[in-house]
């Protein structure tokens, strides 16, 4: 059972553009939603995270938008740079739990 | 400080052989996790340790998979009688505490190839 669905599978944007990755979840017990960034040959690294009591969180060029009623959340990367080229995973977890449930991943390519 | 380390970084083994994968968590992190990353399956949870005990091992795909943790530190994931479908990157993560509020820090992974 895929509890977190992520789209698109791949994304190509031009330098300076906005990258948008979307995720939807099913389990209403999830209450913490992190995004991970993974470069080839490396493990995933936490990028930004949000709790469902807020609708938006911004850190630098990265923003998470959260829609609790729709059970959807998205990552926006403003002013995308070639160095942002990586695979991005959304995830969800119950704060009382331990396991992260990941989306399928989005391979982002930012062209110079 | 040092991050999560895993060894070996790459492992090629023949079908039917046993393999052991090692994880050294960040010092002081009480929680340790194993995940598997494979094409078509994404990132899957395998097992979670709090200290030396494993309160959640529900992600282990078969009884060929086992894991242990000793001294509240190093963990070993063992796969017996490896099969080609076991080929994947095995990721270890650790966190300061046992619940989802604590960030999980990932190691670089062990790429396992079963021929």
Coordinates of C-alpha atoms in Angstrom, one line a residue:
Chain A
X1 CA 0.0 0.0 0.0
X2 CA 1.5 3.3 -1.2
X3 CA 0.6 5.7 1.6
X4 CA 2.4 8.7 0.1
X5 CA 2.1 9.5 -3.6
X6 CA 4.6 11.9 -5.2
X7 CA 4.6 13.6 -8.6
X8 CA 6.1 14.3 -11.0
X9 CA 8.6 11.4 -11.3
X10 CA 11.0 13.8 -13.1
X11 CA 11.2 17.5 -13.6
X12 CA 13.3 19.7 -15.8
X13 CA 13.4 23.5 -15.2
X14 CA 15.6 26.3 -16.3
X15 CA 17.9 28.2 -14.0
X16 CA 15.9 30.8 -12.1
X17 CA 12.6 29.0 -12.6
X18 CA 10.3 27.6 -10.0
X19 CA 10.3 23.8 -9.3
X20 CA 7.1 22.4 -7.8
X21 CA 6.8 18.8 -6.5
X22 CA 3.5 17.5 -5.1
X23 CA 2.7 14.8 -2.6
X24 CA -0.6 13.3 -1.3
X25 CA -1.0 11.1 1.7
X26 CA -3.7 8.7 2.9
X27 CA -3.0 8.1 6.6
X28 CA -4.6 10.9 8.7
X29 CA -2.4 9.9 11.6
X30 CA 0.6 11.4 9.9
X31 CA 1.5 14.6 11.6
X32 CA 5.0 15.5 10.5
X33 CA 6.0 15.9 6.8
X34 CA 9.7 16.2 5.9
X35 CA 11.3 16.7 2.5
X36 CA 14.6 15.0 1.8
X37 CA 17.2 15.9 -0.9
X38 CA 19.4 13.1 -2.2
X39 CA 22.5 13.5 -4.4
X40 CA 23.9 10.5 -6.3
X41 CA 25.9 8.2 -4.1
X42 CA 24.7 10.0 -0.9
X43 CA 22.0 9.3 1.6
X44 CA 18.9 11.5 1.8
X45 CA 19.4 14.7 3.8
X46 CA 16.6 16.6 5.5
X47 CA 15.7 19.8 3.6
X48 CA 12.7 21.2 5.3
X49 CA 9.7 19.9 7.2
X50 CA 6.2 21.0 8.3
X51 CA 3.5 20.1 10.7
X52 CA -0.2 20.2 9.8
X53 CA -1.0 23.1 12.1
X54 CA 0.6 25.5 9.6
X55 CA -0.3 26.0 5.9
X56 CA 3.1 27.1 4.8
X57 CA 6.7 27.1 5.9
X58 CA 9.6 28.9 4.1
X59 CA 13.3 28.4 4.5
X60 CA 15.4 30.4 2.0
X61 CA 14.4 29.4 -1.5
X62 CA 12.4 26.4 -0.3
X63 CA 8.8 26.5 0.7
X64 CA 6.4 23.8 1.8
X65 CA 2.7 24.4 1.2
X66 CA 0.3 22.2 3.2
X67 CA -3.4 21.5 2.7
X68 CA -4.7 19.4 5.5
X69 CA -8.2 19.0 4.2
X70 CA -7.0 17.7 0.9
X71 CA -4.2 15.7 2.5
X72 CA -1.7 17.2 0.1
X73 CA 1.6 19.0 0.5
X74 CA 4.1 20.4 -2.0
X75 CA 7.6 21.7 -2.2
X76 CA 8.4 24.9 -4.1
X77 CA 12.0 25.7 -5.0
X78 CA 12.2 29.3 -6.0
X79 CA 15.0 30.6 -8.2
X80 CA 16.1 27.1 -9.0
X81 CA 19.9 26.6 -9.5
X82 CA 21.9 23.8 -11.2
X83 CA 23.2 22.8 -7.8
X84 CA 19.6 22.0 -6.8
X85 CA 19.7 19.1 -9.3
X86 CA 19.0 16.0 -7.2
X87 CA 16.3 13.6 -6.3
X88 CA 13.7 14.9 -3.8
X89 CA 11.6 12.7 -1.6
X90 CA 8.6 13.8 0.4
X91 CA 7.9 11.7 3.5
X92 CA 5.5 11.4 6.3
X93 CA 5.6 10.1 9.9
X94 CA 3.5 10.0 13.0
X95 CA 5.4 11.9 15.7
X96 CA 4.5 9.1 18.1
X97 CA 6.0 6.6 15.6
X98 CA 9.3 5.8 14.2
X99 CA 9.2 4.9 10.6
X100 CA 9.3 7.4 7.7
X101 CA 7.0 6.6 4.8
X102 CA 8.5 8.0 1.6
X103 CA 7.0 9.1 -1.7
X104 CA 8.5 7.6 -4.9
X105 CA 10.9 10.5 -5.5
X106 CA 11.3 13.2 -8.1
X107 CA 14.4 13.6 -10.1
X108 CA 15.0 17.3 -10.6
X109 CA 17.3 18.7 -13.3
X110 CA 18.0 22.4 -13.4
X111 CA 19.5 23.5 -16.7
X112 CA 22.0 26.3 -16.7
Chain B
X1 CA 31.1 15.6 14.1
X2 CA 31.1 12.3 12.2
X3 CA 27.9 11.3 10.5
X4 CA 26.4 7.9 10.0
X5 CA 28.9 5.6 8.4
X6 CA 28.2 2.3 6.5
X7 CA 30.3 -0.4 5.3
X8 CA 31.0 -1.7 2.8
X9 CA 30.0 1.0 0.3
X10 CA 29.6 -1.6 -2.4
X11 CA 29.1 -5.4 -2.2
X12 CA 28.8 -7.8 -5.0
X13 CA 27.8 -11.3 -4.0
X14 CA 26.6 -14.5 -5.7
X15 CA 23.0 -15.7 -5.4
X16 CA 22.7 -17.9 -2.3
X17 CA 25.5 -16.4 -0.3
X18 CA 25.0 -14.6 3.0
X19 CA 26.0 -10.9 3.4
X20 CA 26.5 -8.6 6.4
X21 CA 26.1 -4.9 6.2
X22 CA 27.3 -2.6 8.9
X23 CA 26.1 0.7 10.3
X24 CA 27.8 3.0 12.7
X25 CA 25.3 5.6 13.9
X26 CA 26.1 9.1 15.1
X27 CA 27.5 9.0 18.6
X28 CA 24.7 9.4 21.2
X29 CA 21.9 8.6 18.9
X30 CA 19.7 6.0 20.6
X31 CA 17.5 5.2 17.6
X32 CA 18.7 3.4 14.5
X33 CA 16.8 2.6 11.3
X34 CA 17.4 0.5 8.2
X35 CA 15.8 1.3 4.9
X36 CA 16.1 -0.2 1.5
X37 CA 16.2 1.9 -1.7
X38 CA 15.5 0.1 -5.0
X39 CA 14.3 1.0 -8.4
X40 CA 10.5 0.6 -8.6
X41 CA 10.1 0.4 -4.8
X42 CA 11.5 3.7 -3.6
X43 CA 12.6 3.9 0.0
X44 CA 11.2 1.2 2.2
X45 CA 11.5 0.9 6.0
X46 CA 13.0 -2.3 7.2
X47 CA 13.6 -2.2 10.9
X48 CA 13.9 0.2 13.8
X49 CA 16.1 -0.1 16.9
X50 CA 15.7 1.8 20.2
X51 CA 18.9 1.0 22.1
X52 CA 19.6 -2.7 21.4
X53 CA 16.0 -3.8 21.0
X54 CA 13.9 -3.7 17.9
X55 CA 10.3 -2.6 18.7
X56 CA 9.4 -2.5 15.0
X57 CA 10.8 -5.0 12.6
X58 CA 7.7 -5.2 10.5
X59 CA 9.4 -4.0 7.3
X60 CA 11.8 -7.0 7.0
X61 CA 10.7 -8.6 3.7
X62 CA 11.4 -12.2 4.7
X63 CA 12.9 -14.4 7.4
X64 CA 16.2 -14.3 5.4
X65 CA 16.6 -10.8 6.7
X66 CA 17.7 -10.2 10.3
X67 CA 19.4 -7.3 12.1
X68 CA 21.0 -6.8 15.5
X69 CA 22.4 -3.9 17.4
X70 CA 25.0 -4.2 20.1
X71 CA 26.1 -1.8 22.8
X72 CA 23.4 0.7 21.7
X73 CA 25.7 1.6 18.8
X74 CA 26.8 -0.5 15.8
X75 CA 24.1 -2.4 13.9
X76 CA 24.5 -5.3 11.4
X77 CA 21.9 -6.2 8.8
X78 CA 22.3 -9.8 7.6
X79 CA 20.8 -11.2 4.5
X80 CA 20.9 -15.0 4.2
X81 CA 20.7 -16.9 1.0
X82 CA 20.7 -13.8 -1.1
X83 CA 18.4 -13.5 -4.1
X84 CA 18.6 -11.2 -7.1
X85 CA 15.6 -9.2 -5.9
X86 CA 17.7 -8.3 -2.8
X87 CA 19.8 -6.1 -5.0
X88 CA 19.3 -2.5 -3.7
X89 CA 21.0 0.3 -1.7
X90 CA 20.6 -0.4 2.0
X91 CA 20.5 2.8 4.0
X92 CA 21.0 3.2 7.7
X93 CA 19.8 6.2 9.6
X94 CA 20.0 7.3 13.3
X95 CA 18.2 9.9 15.4
X96 CA 18.7 11.4 18.8
X97 CA 15.4 10.1 20.1
X98 CA 12.9 7.4 19.5
X99 CA 10.0 9.3 18.0
X100 CA 9.2 11.0 14.8
X101 CA 10.0 14.4 16.1
X102 CA 13.7 13.7 15.9
X103 CA 15.4 14.1 12.5
X104 CA 16.7 11.0 11.0
X105 CA 20.3 11.3 9.6
X106 CA 21.1 9.0 6.8
X107 CA 24.4 7.3 5.9
X108 CA 25.6 7.0 2.4
X109 CA 24.3 3.5 2.0
X110 CA 25.6 0.1 0.9
X111 CA 25.0 -0.8 -2.7
X112 CA 24.3 -4.6 -2.8
X113 CA 24.4 -6.4 -6.1
X114 CA 23.4 -10.1 -6.2
X115 CA 24.6 -11.9 -9.4

